[in-house]
Amino acid sequence: MSLPNYVLGQWRESAGAGEPLIDPVTGDELVRISSQGLDIENALEFARSEGGPALRKLTYSERADLLAKIAEVLAANRDEYFRISLLNAGTTQPDASFDVDGAIFTTKYYAKVGRTLTEGKILKEGALIPLSKTNVFAGQHFLVPAKGVAVFINAFNFPAWGFCEKAAPALLSGVPVVVKPASPTAWLTQRMIEDIVKAAVLPTGAISVICGSARDLLDHVREGDTVSFTGSAETAMRIRSHSNVLRRSVRINIEADSINSAILGPDVAPATDVFGLLVKEVLREMTLKAGQKCTAIRRVLVPRQHLQVVGEAICSQLDSLKVGNPRNPEVKMGPVVNKAQQASCLEGLRRLKQECSVLFGGDERFQPIDADPGKSAFVQPTLLACKNGRDAKFVHDVEVFGPAATLVAYDGQDDLIAMVRRGLGSLVASVFSNDPGFIQNVILGIGDLHGRTMVVDSIVGSQHTGHGNVMPSCLHGGAGRAGGGEELAGLRALLFYHRRFVVQGPANYLTELGGLSADANLLYL
Ligand code: NAP
């Protein structure tokens, strides 16, 4: 069976044999995808000329209502998404929930905050700026929805959330979306869009999906369009430097890979509450979605004197973890997404082993529960330790996109900050400490290179939202290697899909600009 693509307001079968999507536990072929034969140039133009105007006829709050309906449709089909996720990505129930329920939650969130924009069609930004002595002539900044199409090129690890966290702010802005999911897990995104289309929630042309190769997609993006890319740093470089993207100054957002850190403060003694919270979080980050999260903890920086005891605490938990076929109710961790990712993880681990010792796992002939290692794509959870992080190279550079983390010993704050910064820009770092002075120094030392820093102390305890969990009300993105992008952060996400301009004119007219504008000053709602 080949999955049809949805473009030009119609379901289209693709030409050619297509590419098979595989069950990573059994190795069975599930469905095929292909973008061959699609007229991508016209697909983008149709979205711009049909979907965009239809969306922008509505106000922000009317579009927020559409998002609420989308969330209802997705929630009604949740079981089917869990089924597809299990088949195509080998997810356990919590893994699938993280993606699917995260998608529904984010869509609902934007429906809710979108309603606060009331009836406006453009957004007023900031206060009136007096430009004349008598104040009759003034300037006012506005944000107007871009009259282009939002193109999403997504990563394989979040086929549901990755689609919704981008689509919700774009649609709320009045911008039609064309989604190109990553091939290995395109099925789930395609099914969600099929359900949204079937429910006739959105105007024709407001949503399209292209499964399979991106082909000439970037040759056809234009000035008013936006490209939002999530994936590896290597592909990001190709997207960023694409000649048409450069020539037309197409606005792009890049969310790329990241060597995220968790930091244990020097004040935290073993067997204390905060120590336990770090151990729990590292374990969760290593195993949830088999470590295939862009935000997952890759480096755990611990005071040198605690390296061994932290290692022992994590290893004892890993030892009892059941890894295998997620259809077995005892299993807590499934495979990585396919054989190619498995090979990439094993290659990454080989490099890390050159400068680290293995505290747990790392066995390339690992035997998962209820699965054939020859056909399946499992990676054994692996904990490494690096005693000489200052001279290490791979630890700060190689992203093993699977269930692996490395403990790195540090000696003092300067050493710690210097090593964390060698990730060259990350999505998130978390600090586990009760020492306000230490926390402040770390935040000041690494904040410019991290989109998010999470602090956990005894008062917060287990009430934090999680190192790897992206909240729609807070910024998601990171400097440098992490792509330099910014997503979410509540209504600030809408900025990407708007164009800012200033109108200079009669002050009394600008205050409301013909009643069109909603106040955009509450951007962190
Ligand atoms: P990838 O191989 O870079 O692919 C990402 C997307 O780019 C896929 O849809 C892929 O399509 C497409 N693509 C590949 N070459 C292209 C080209 N020349 N032109 C246009 N599109 C192209 O990444 P992945 O393996 O799917 O995802 C894993 C990586 O994503 C990890 O490194 C992870 O850290 C990162 N990630 C980052 C975030 C974040 O928010 N920062 C979130 C999730 C994942 P095909 O699949 O069809 O090749």
Coordinates of C-alpha atoms and ligand atoms in Angstrom, one line a residue:
M1 CA 0.0 0.0 0.0
S2 CA 1.3 3.4 -0.9
L3 CA 0.2 6.4 1.2
P4 CA -1.3 9.2 -0.9
N5 CA 0.0 12.8 -0.6
Y6 CA -2.4 15.7 -0.1
V7 CA -1.7 18.6 -2.4
L8 CA -3.7 21.1 -4.5
G9 CA -6.7 20.2 -2.2
Q10 CA -6.7 16.6 -3.4
W11 CA -5.3 13.2 -2.4
R12 CA -2.8 12.2 -5.0
E13 CA -1.2 8.8 -5.6
S14 CA 2.5 9.0 -6.4
A15 CA 4.4 7.5 -9.2
G16 CA 7.0 4.8 -8.8
A17 CA 7.5 2.0 -6.4
G18 CA 8.2 4.3 -3.4
E19 CA 10.1 3.8 -0.3
P20 CA 9.1 1.2 2.3
L21 CA 8.4 2.1 5.9
I22 CA 9.5 -0.6 8.3
D23 CA 8.5 -2.0 11.7
P24 CA 11.8 -1.6 13.6
V25 CA 10.9 -4.6 15.8
T26 CA 10.0 -7.2 13.2
G27 CA 11.7 -5.7 10.1
D28 CA 8.3 -6.1 8.3
E29 CA 7.3 -3.6 5.6
L30 CA 4.3 -1.6 6.6
V31 CA 3.4 0.9 3.9
R32 CA 5.2 2.8 1.1
I33 CA 5.7 6.5 0.5
S34 CA 6.7 8.5 -2.5
S35 CA 6.7 12.1 -3.7
Q36 CA 7.6 11.2 -7.3
G37 CA 5.4 12.8 -9.9
L38 CA 4.0 15.5 -7.6
D39 CA 3.9 19.0 -9.0
I40 CA 5.5 20.6 -5.9
E41 CA 5.7 24.1 -7.5
N42 CA 2.0 24.2 -8.0
A43 CA 1.3 22.6 -4.7
L44 CA 3.0 25.6 -3.0
E45 CA 1.3 28.1 -5.2
F46 CA -2.1 26.5 -4.5
A47 CA -1.5 26.8 -0.7
R48 CA -0.5 30.5 -1.2
S49 CA -3.3 31.5 -3.5
E50 CA -6.2 29.4 -2.0
G51 CA -5.4 28.4 1.5
G52 CA -3.8 31.7 2.6
P53 CA -6.6 34.1 1.7
A54 CA -9.2 31.8 3.1
L55 CA -7.4 31.6 6.4
R56 CA -6.8 35.4 6.5
K57 CA -10.5 36.1 5.9
L58 CA -10.9 34.9 9.5
T59 CA -9.8 36.7 12.6
Y60 CA -7.2 35.3 15.1
S61 CA -9.9 34.1 17.4
E62 CA -11.8 32.4 14.6
R63 CA -8.6 30.6 13.6
A64 CA -8.0 29.7 17.3
D65 CA -11.4 28.0 17.1
L66 CA -10.1 26.0 14.1
L67 CA -7.2 24.8 16.2
A68 CA -9.6 23.7 19.0
K69 CA -11.5 21.6 16.4
I70 CA -8.2 20.1 15.1
A71 CA -7.3 19.2 18.7
E72 CA -10.7 17.5 19.0
V73 CA -10.2 15.5 15.8
L74 CA -6.7 14.4 16.9
A75 CA -7.9 13.4 20.4
A76 CA -10.7 11.4 18.8
N77 CA -8.2 9.4 16.7
R78 CA -5.6 9.0 19.4
D79 CA -5.7 5.2 19.6
E80 CA -5.0 4.9 15.9
Y81 CA -2.0 7.2 16.3
F82 CA -0.7 5.0 19.1
R83 CA -1.1 2.0 16.9
I84 CA 0.8 3.5 14.0
S85 CA 3.5 4.8 16.3
L86 CA 4.0 1.3 17.8
L87 CA 4.2 -0.3 14.3
N88 CA 6.3 2.3 12.6
A89 CA 8.5 3.5 15.5
G90 CA 8.4 0.7 18.0
T91 CA 7.2 3.0 20.7
T92 CA 6.1 2.0 24.2
Q93 CA 2.8 3.6 25.4
P94 CA 4.6 6.5 27.2
D95 CA 6.8 7.1 24.2
A96 CA 3.8 7.4 21.9
S97 CA 2.0 9.5 24.4
F98 CA 5.0 11.9 24.6
D99 CA 4.6 12.6 20.9
V100 CA 0.9 12.3 20.3
D101 CA -0.5 13.8 23.5
G102 CA 2.2 16.4 23.3
A103 CA 0.9 17.3 19.9
I104 CA -2.7 17.5 21.1
F105 CA -1.7 19.6 24.2
T106 CA 0.3 22.0 22.1
T107 CA -2.6 22.5 19.6
K108 CA -5.0 23.1 22.5
Y109 CA -2.6 25.5 24.1
Y110 CA -2.5 27.6 20.9
A111 CA -6.3 27.4 20.6
K112 CA -6.5 28.9 24.1
V113 CA -3.9 31.6 23.8
G114 CA -5.1 32.5 20.3
R115 CA -8.4 33.5 21.6
T116 CA -6.8 36.2 23.6
L117 CA -6.0 38.0 20.4
T118 CA -9.7 38.7 20.0
E119 CA -11.0 39.9 16.6
G120 CA -8.0 41.5 15.0
K121 CA -6.5 40.7 11.6
I122 CA -3.1 42.2 12.2
L123 CA -1.1 42.7 15.4
K124 CA -0.2 46.0 16.9
E125 CA 3.3 45.9 18.4
G126 CA 4.4 48.3 21.1
A127 CA 3.1 51.8 21.9
L128 CA 2.5 54.7 19.6
I129 CA 5.8 56.6 18.9
P130 CA 5.4 60.4 18.8
L131 CA 7.2 61.8 15.8
S132 CA 6.0 65.5 15.8
K133 CA 6.0 68.3 18.4
T134 CA 2.2 68.3 18.7
N135 CA 1.9 64.5 18.6
V136 CA -0.5 64.5 15.6
F137 CA 2.0 62.6 13.5
A138 CA 3.3 59.3 15.0
G139 CA 4.6 55.9 14.2
Q140 CA 3.2 52.5 15.1
H141 CA 4.7 49.1 14.5
F142 CA 2.5 46.3 13.3
L143 CA 2.8 42.6 12.5
V144 CA 1.0 41.4 9.5
P145 CA 0.6 37.7 8.5
A146 CA 2.9 36.7 5.7
K147 CA 1.1 36.0 2.4
G148 CA 3.2 33.0 1.7
V149 CA 3.2 29.3 2.7
A150 CA 4.9 27.8 5.7
V151 CA 7.0 24.8 4.7
F152 CA 7.8 22.3 7.4
I153 CA 10.7 19.9 6.9
N154 CA 10.5 17.7 10.0
A155 CA 12.6 15.1 11.8
F156 CA 11.6 11.4 12.2
N157 CA 11.5 11.4 16.0
F158 CA 8.4 13.5 16.6
P159 CA 6.0 12.8 13.7
A160 CA 3.0 14.1 15.7
W161 CA 4.3 16.8 18.0
G162 CA 6.8 18.1 15.4
F163 CA 3.9 18.7 13.0
C164 CA 1.6 20.3 15.5
E165 CA 4.1 22.5 17.3
K166 CA 4.7 24.2 14.0
A167 CA 1.3 24.0 12.4
A168 CA -0.6 25.6 15.4
P169 CA 1.2 29.0 15.4
A170 CA 1.3 29.1 11.6
L171 CA -2.4 28.4 11.2
L172 CA -3.2 30.8 14.0
S173 CA -1.2 33.4 12.1
G174 CA -3.2 32.8 9.0
V175 CA -0.5 31.1 7.0
P176 CA -1.2 27.8 5.1
V177 CA 1.1 24.9 5.8
V178 CA 2.9 22.3 3.7
V179 CA 4.3 19.5 5.8
K180 CA 7.2 17.3 4.6
P181 CA 7.6 14.7 7.4
A182 CA 10.8 12.7 7.7
S183 CA 10.5 9.6 5.6
P184 CA 11.1 6.9 8.2
T185 CA 8.0 7.9 10.3
A186 CA 5.9 9.8 7.8
W187 CA 2.9 7.6 8.2
L188 CA 1.7 9.1 11.5
T189 CA 1.9 12.7 10.2
Q190 CA 0.1 11.6 7.0
R191 CA -2.7 10.0 9.0
M192 CA -3.2 13.0 11.3
I193 CA -3.5 15.2 8.3
E194 CA -5.9 12.8 6.6
D195 CA -8.1 13.0 9.7
I196 CA -8.0 16.8 9.7
V197 CA -8.9 16.9 6.0
K198 CA -11.7 14.4 6.4
A199 CA -13.2 16.4 9.2
A200 CA -13.2 19.4 6.9
V201 CA -11.9 21.7 9.7
L202 CA -9.7 23.9 7.5
P203 CA -10.3 25.8 4.3
T204 CA -9.0 24.1 1.1
G205 CA -5.3 24.7 0.6
A206 CA -4.6 25.5 4.3
I207 CA -2.9 22.2 4.8
S208 CA -0.9 19.8 2.5
V209 CA 1.4 16.8 3.1
I210 CA 4.2 15.5 1.0
C211 CA 5.7 12.2 2.0
G212 CA 9.0 10.9 0.6
S213 CA 11.9 12.9 -0.7
A214 CA 11.7 16.7 -0.6
R215 CA 12.9 16.7 -4.2
D216 CA 12.8 20.2 -5.6
L217 CA 10.7 21.7 -2.7
L218 CA 13.3 24.4 -1.9
D219 CA 13.6 25.5 -5.5
H220 CA 10.1 26.9 -5.3
V221 CA 9.9 28.7 -2.0
R222 CA 9.6 32.5 -2.3
E223 CA 9.9 35.8 -0.5
G224 CA 6.8 35.6 1.6
D225 CA 7.3 31.9 2.5
T226 CA 8.8 30.5 5.7
V227 CA 10.8 27.3 6.0
S228 CA 10.9 25.6 9.3
F229 CA 13.4 22.8 9.5
T230 CA 14.1 20.2 12.2
G231 CA 16.7 17.6 11.8
S232 CA 20.4 17.0 11.8
A233 CA 23.0 19.8 11.7
E234 CA 24.3 18.4 8.4
T235 CA 21.0 18.6 6.6
A236 CA 20.4 22.0 8.2
M237 CA 23.5 23.3 6.5
R238 CA 22.2 22.2 3.1
I239 CA 18.8 23.9 3.8
R240 CA 20.4 27.1 5.0
S241 CA 22.8 27.4 2.0
H242 CA 20.3 26.4 -0.7
S243 CA 20.7 28.9 -3.5
N244 CA 17.0 29.7 -3.9
V245 CA 16.6 30.2 -0.1
L246 CA 19.6 32.5 -0.2
R247 CA 18.7 34.4 -3.3
R248 CA 15.1 35.2 -2.1
S249 CA 16.0 35.7 1.5
V250 CA 13.4 33.1 2.5
R251 CA 12.9 33.2 6.3
I252 CA 14.1 30.0 7.8
N253 CA 14.1 28.5 11.3
I254 CA 16.5 25.7 12.1
E255 CA 16.2 23.3 15.0
A256 CA 19.2 21.0 14.7
D257 CA 21.0 18.5 16.9
S258 CA 22.4 19.2 20.3
I259 CA 24.8 17.8 22.9
N260 CA 22.6 18.8 25.9
S261 CA 24.0 18.7 29.5
A262 CA 22.7 17.9 33.0
I263 CA 24.8 19.3 35.8
L264 CA 25.2 18.1 39.3
G265 CA 26.1 20.9 41.7
P266 CA 29.2 20.4 44.0
D267 CA 26.9 21.0 47.0
V268 CA 24.8 17.9 46.2
A269 CA 25.8 14.9 48.3
P270 CA 25.0 11.3 47.2
A271 CA 21.8 9.9 48.6
T272 CA 20.1 13.3 48.9
D273 CA 16.9 14.3 47.3
V274 CA 18.5 16.4 44.5
F275 CA 21.0 13.7 43.8
G276 CA 18.1 11.3 43.3
L277 CA 16.3 13.8 41.0
L278 CA 19.3 14.0 38.7
V279 CA 19.7 10.2 38.6
K280 CA 16.0 9.8 37.8
E281 CA 16.1 12.5 35.1
V282 CA 19.2 11.0 33.4
L283 CA 17.5 7.6 33.3
R284 CA 14.3 9.0 31.9
E285 CA 16.2 11.0 29.2
M286 CA 18.3 7.9 28.2
T287 CA 15.3 5.6 27.8
L288 CA 12.2 7.7 26.8
K289 CA 11.7 7.2 23.1
A290 CA 15.0 5.2 23.3
G291 CA 16.9 8.4 23.7
Q292 CA 15.7 9.8 20.3
K293 CA 14.9 13.3 21.6
C294 CA 16.7 16.4 20.4
T295 CA 16.6 17.6 24.0
A296 CA 17.9 14.4 25.6
I297 CA 20.7 14.6 28.1
R298 CA 23.9 13.5 26.3
R299 CA 26.5 14.7 28.9
V300 CA 26.1 14.5 32.6
L301 CA 28.6 16.8 34.3
V302 CA 29.4 15.7 37.9
P303 CA 32.0 16.8 40.5
R304 CA 35.0 14.5 40.1
Q305 CA 34.6 13.0 43.6
H306 CA 31.0 11.9 42.7
L307 CA 31.7 10.3 39.3
Q308 CA 31.7 6.8 40.6
V309 CA 28.7 7.0 42.9
V310 CA 26.5 8.7 40.2
G311 CA 27.6 6.0 37.7
E312 CA 26.6 3.3 40.2
A313 CA 23.2 4.8 40.9
I314 CA 22.3 5.1 37.2
C315 CA 23.7 1.6 36.3
S316 CA 21.7 -0.1 39.0
Q317 CA 18.5 1.3 37.5
L318 CA 19.6 0.4 33.9
D319 CA 20.3 -3.1 35.1
S320 CA 16.6 -3.8 35.8
L321 CA 15.3 -2.0 32.7
K322 CA 13.5 -4.4 30.3
V323 CA 14.4 -3.6 26.7
G324 CA 12.7 -5.2 23.7
N325 CA 9.5 -5.6 21.8
P326 CA 7.1 -3.0 23.2
R327 CA 4.1 -5.4 22.7
N328 CA 5.4 -7.2 25.7
P329 CA 3.9 -5.4 28.7
E330 CA 7.1 -5.8 30.8
V331 CA 9.2 -3.8 28.3
K332 CA 10.0 -0.3 29.2
M333 CA 12.2 0.7 26.2
G334 CA 11.8 -0.1 22.5
P335 CA 14.1 0.1 19.5
V336 CA 15.5 3.1 17.6
V337 CA 13.6 3.9 14.5
N338 CA 15.5 1.8 11.9
K339 CA 18.6 -0.1 11.0
A340 CA 20.3 3.1 9.6
Q341 CA 19.8 4.9 13.0
Q342 CA 21.0 1.8 14.8
A343 CA 24.1 1.7 12.7
S344 CA 24.6 5.5 13.3
C345 CA 24.2 5.0 17.1
L346 CA 26.7 2.1 17.2
E347 CA 29.2 4.1 15.1
G348 CA 28.8 7.1 17.5
L349 CA 29.3 4.8 20.5
R350 CA 32.5 3.4 18.9
R351 CA 33.9 6.9 18.7
L352 CA 32.9 7.8 22.3
K353 CA 34.5 4.6 23.5
Q354 CA 37.8 5.9 22.2
E355 CA 37.9 8.4 25.1
C356 CA 35.4 7.0 27.6
S357 CA 35.0 3.9 29.7
V358 CA 31.8 1.9 29.4
L359 CA 29.9 1.8 32.7
F360 CA 26.9 0.0 31.3
G361 CA 25.8 -1.5 28.0
G362 CA 27.5 -0.8 24.7
D363 CA 27.1 -4.4 23.6
E364 CA 26.6 -4.5 19.8
R365 CA 25.3 -8.0 20.0
F366 CA 22.7 -7.1 22.6
Q367 CA 19.7 -9.5 22.7
P368 CA 16.4 -7.6 23.1
I369 CA 13.3 -9.3 24.6
D370 CA 11.0 -10.9 22.1
A371 CA 12.8 -9.6 19.0
D372 CA 15.3 -10.9 16.5
P373 CA 18.5 -8.8 16.7
G374 CA 19.0 -9.5 13.0
K375 CA 15.8 -7.9 11.9
S376 CA 15.2 -5.4 14.7
A377 CA 16.9 -2.1 15.4
F378 CA 17.7 -2.1 19.1
V379 CA 20.5 -0.3 20.8
Q380 CA 21.4 -1.3 24.4
P381 CA 21.1 1.6 26.9
T382 CA 24.7 2.7 27.3
L383 CA 26.3 4.8 30.1
L384 CA 29.9 6.0 29.5
A385 CA 32.3 7.9 31.7
C386 CA 34.9 10.4 30.7
K387 CA 37.5 11.4 33.3
N388 CA 39.4 13.8 31.1
G389 CA 36.6 16.0 29.5
R390 CA 39.0 18.9 28.9
D391 CA 41.0 16.9 26.4
A392 CA 38.1 14.9 25.1
K393 CA 36.8 15.7 21.6
F394 CA 34.0 13.3 20.7
V395 CA 32.1 13.6 24.0
H396 CA 31.4 17.3 23.2
D397 CA 30.7 16.7 19.6
V398 CA 29.2 13.3 18.7
E399 CA 25.4 13.1 19.1
V400 CA 24.5 9.5 19.6
F401 CA 20.8 9.8 18.8
G402 CA 19.8 6.9 21.0
P403 CA 19.8 5.6 24.6
A404 CA 23.2 6.8 25.5
A405 CA 24.7 9.4 27.9
T406 CA 28.2 10.1 29.1
L407 CA 29.2 11.1 32.7
V408 CA 31.9 13.8 32.5
A409 CA 34.0 14.7 35.6
Y410 CA 34.6 18.4 36.4
D411 CA 36.9 20.2 38.7
G412 CA 35.4 23.5 39.8
Q413 CA 33.0 26.0 38.1
D414 CA 35.4 27.3 35.5
D415 CA 36.2 23.8 34.3
L416 CA 32.5 22.9 34.2
I417 CA 31.4 26.0 32.3
A418 CA 34.2 25.6 29.8
M419 CA 33.2 22.0 29.1
V420 CA 29.5 22.7 28.8
R421 CA 30.3 25.5 26.3
R422 CA 32.1 23.0 24.1
G423 CA 28.8 21.7 23.0
L424 CA 28.9 24.9 20.9
G425 CA 25.3 25.7 21.4
S426 CA 22.5 23.4 22.8
L427 CA 18.8 23.3 23.3
V428 CA 18.8 22.7 27.0
A429 CA 21.0 22.3 30.1
S430 CA 19.6 21.4 33.5
V431 CA 21.2 22.2 36.8
F432 CA 20.6 20.2 40.0
S433 CA 21.7 22.1 43.0
N434 CA 20.6 23.9 46.1
D435 CA 23.4 26.5 45.9
P436 CA 22.0 29.8 44.5
G437 CA 25.5 31.2 43.9
F438 CA 26.5 28.2 41.9
I439 CA 23.3 28.2 39.9
Q440 CA 23.7 31.9 39.1
N441 CA 27.3 31.4 37.9
V442 CA 26.3 28.5 35.7
I443 CA 23.4 30.4 34.1
L444 CA 25.6 33.4 33.4
G445 CA 28.3 31.1 32.1
I446 CA 26.2 29.1 29.7
G447 CA 22.9 31.0 29.1
D448 CA 24.0 32.6 25.8
L449 CA 24.6 29.1 24.3
H450 CA 21.4 27.5 25.6
G451 CA 17.9 28.1 24.6
R452 CA 16.6 26.8 27.9
T453 CA 18.2 26.2 31.3
M454 CA 16.2 24.2 33.8
V455 CA 17.1 24.4 37.5
V456 CA 16.0 21.8 40.0
D457 CA 16.5 22.2 43.8
S458 CA 14.9 20.7 46.9
I459 CA 12.0 23.1 46.8
V460 CA 11.1 22.3 43.2
G461 CA 11.6 18.6 43.9
S462 CA 9.8 16.4 41.3
Q463 CA 7.5 19.3 40.3
H464 CA 9.6 20.3 37.3
T465 CA 8.4 19.8 33.7
G466 CA 11.4 17.7 32.7
H467 CA 14.8 18.3 31.1
G468 CA 13.6 17.0 27.7
N469 CA 10.1 18.2 27.8
V470 CA 9.3 21.2 25.6
M471 CA 6.5 23.4 27.0
P472 CA 4.6 25.5 24.3
S473 CA 4.6 28.5 26.6
C474 CA 8.4 28.6 26.8
L475 CA 11.1 29.0 24.2
H476 CA 12.4 26.0 22.3
G477 CA 15.6 26.4 20.3
G478 CA 19.3 26.9 20.9
A479 CA 22.3 28.8 19.6
G480 CA 25.1 27.6 17.4
R481 CA 25.1 23.9 16.7
A482 CA 21.4 23.6 17.9
G483 CA 20.5 25.6 14.8
G484 CA 20.1 29.2 16.1
G485 CA 16.3 28.8 15.9
E486 CA 13.5 29.9 18.1
E487 CA 10.1 28.1 18.3
L488 CA 7.1 28.3 20.6
A489 CA 7.4 30.7 23.6
G490 CA 3.6 31.2 23.6
L491 CA 2.4 33.8 21.1
R492 CA 5.9 34.9 20.3
A493 CA 5.9 31.9 17.9
L494 CA 3.6 34.0 15.7
L495 CA 6.4 36.4 15.0
F496 CA 8.0 34.0 12.6
Y497 CA 4.8 33.9 10.4
H498 CA 4.3 37.6 10.4
R499 CA 6.2 40.5 8.9
R500 CA 6.9 43.6 11.0
F501 CA 6.3 47.1 9.5
V502 CA 5.9 50.6 10.8
V503 CA 3.2 53.0 9.7
Q504 CA 3.9 56.7 10.1
G505 CA 0.8 58.8 10.0
P506 CA -2.0 60.5 11.9
A507 CA -1.8 59.4 15.5
N508 CA -5.5 59.1 16.0
Y509 CA -5.8 56.8 13.0
L510 CA -2.8 54.6 14.0
T511 CA -4.2 53.8 17.4
E512 CA -6.6 51.3 15.8
L513 CA -5.7 51.2 12.1
G514 CA -9.3 51.0 11.0
G515 CA -10.1 48.6 13.9
L516 CA -8.0 45.9 12.3
S517 CA -5.4 45.4 14.9
A518 CA -5.2 43.3 18.0
D519 CA -2.8 44.1 20.8
A520 CA 0.3 41.9 20.5
N521 CA 1.9 43.1 23.6
L522 CA 1.0 40.0 25.7
L523 CA 3.3 37.8 23.9
Y524 CA 4.3 35.5 26.8
L525 CA 0.8 34.5 27.6
Ligands
NAP1 P1 17.7 14.5 8.9 O1 18.2 13.3 8.3 O2 18.5 15.7 8.9 O3 16.3 14.8 8.2 C1 15.4 15.9 8.6 C2 14.5 16.2 7.5 O4 15.2 16.8 6.4 C3 13.7 15.0 6.9 O5 12.4 15.3 6.6 C4 14.5 14.7 5.6 O6 13.7 14.0 4.6 C5 14.8 16.1 5.2 N1 15.9 16.3 4.2 C6 17.0 15.6 4.1 N2 17.8 16.1 3.1 C7 17.1 17.1 2.6 C8 17.3 18.1 1.5 N3 18.5 18.0 0.8 N4 16.4 19.0 1.3 C9 15.3 19.1 2.0 N5 15.0 18.2 3.0 C10 15.9 17.3 3.3 O7 17.3 14.3 10.4 P2 16.5 13.1 11.1 O8 17.4 11.9 11.0 O9 15.1 13.0 10.5 O10 16.3 13.6 12.6 C11 17.3 13.4 13.6 C12 18.0 14.6 13.9 O11 17.1 15.7 14.2 C13 18.8 14.5 15.2 O12 20.1 15.0 14.9 C14 18.1 15.4 16.2 O13 19.0 16.0 17.2 C15 17.5 16.4 15.3 N6 16.3 16.9 16.0 C16 16.3 18.2 16.4 C17 15.1 18.8 17.0 C18 15.1 20.2 17.5 O14 14.0 20.6 17.9 N7 16.2 20.8 17.6 C19 14.0 18.0 17.1 C20 14.0 16.7 16.7 C21 15.2 16.2 16.1 P3 13.9 12.4 4.4 O15 13.6 11.8 5.7 O16 12.9 12.1 3.4 O17 15.3 12.2 4.1

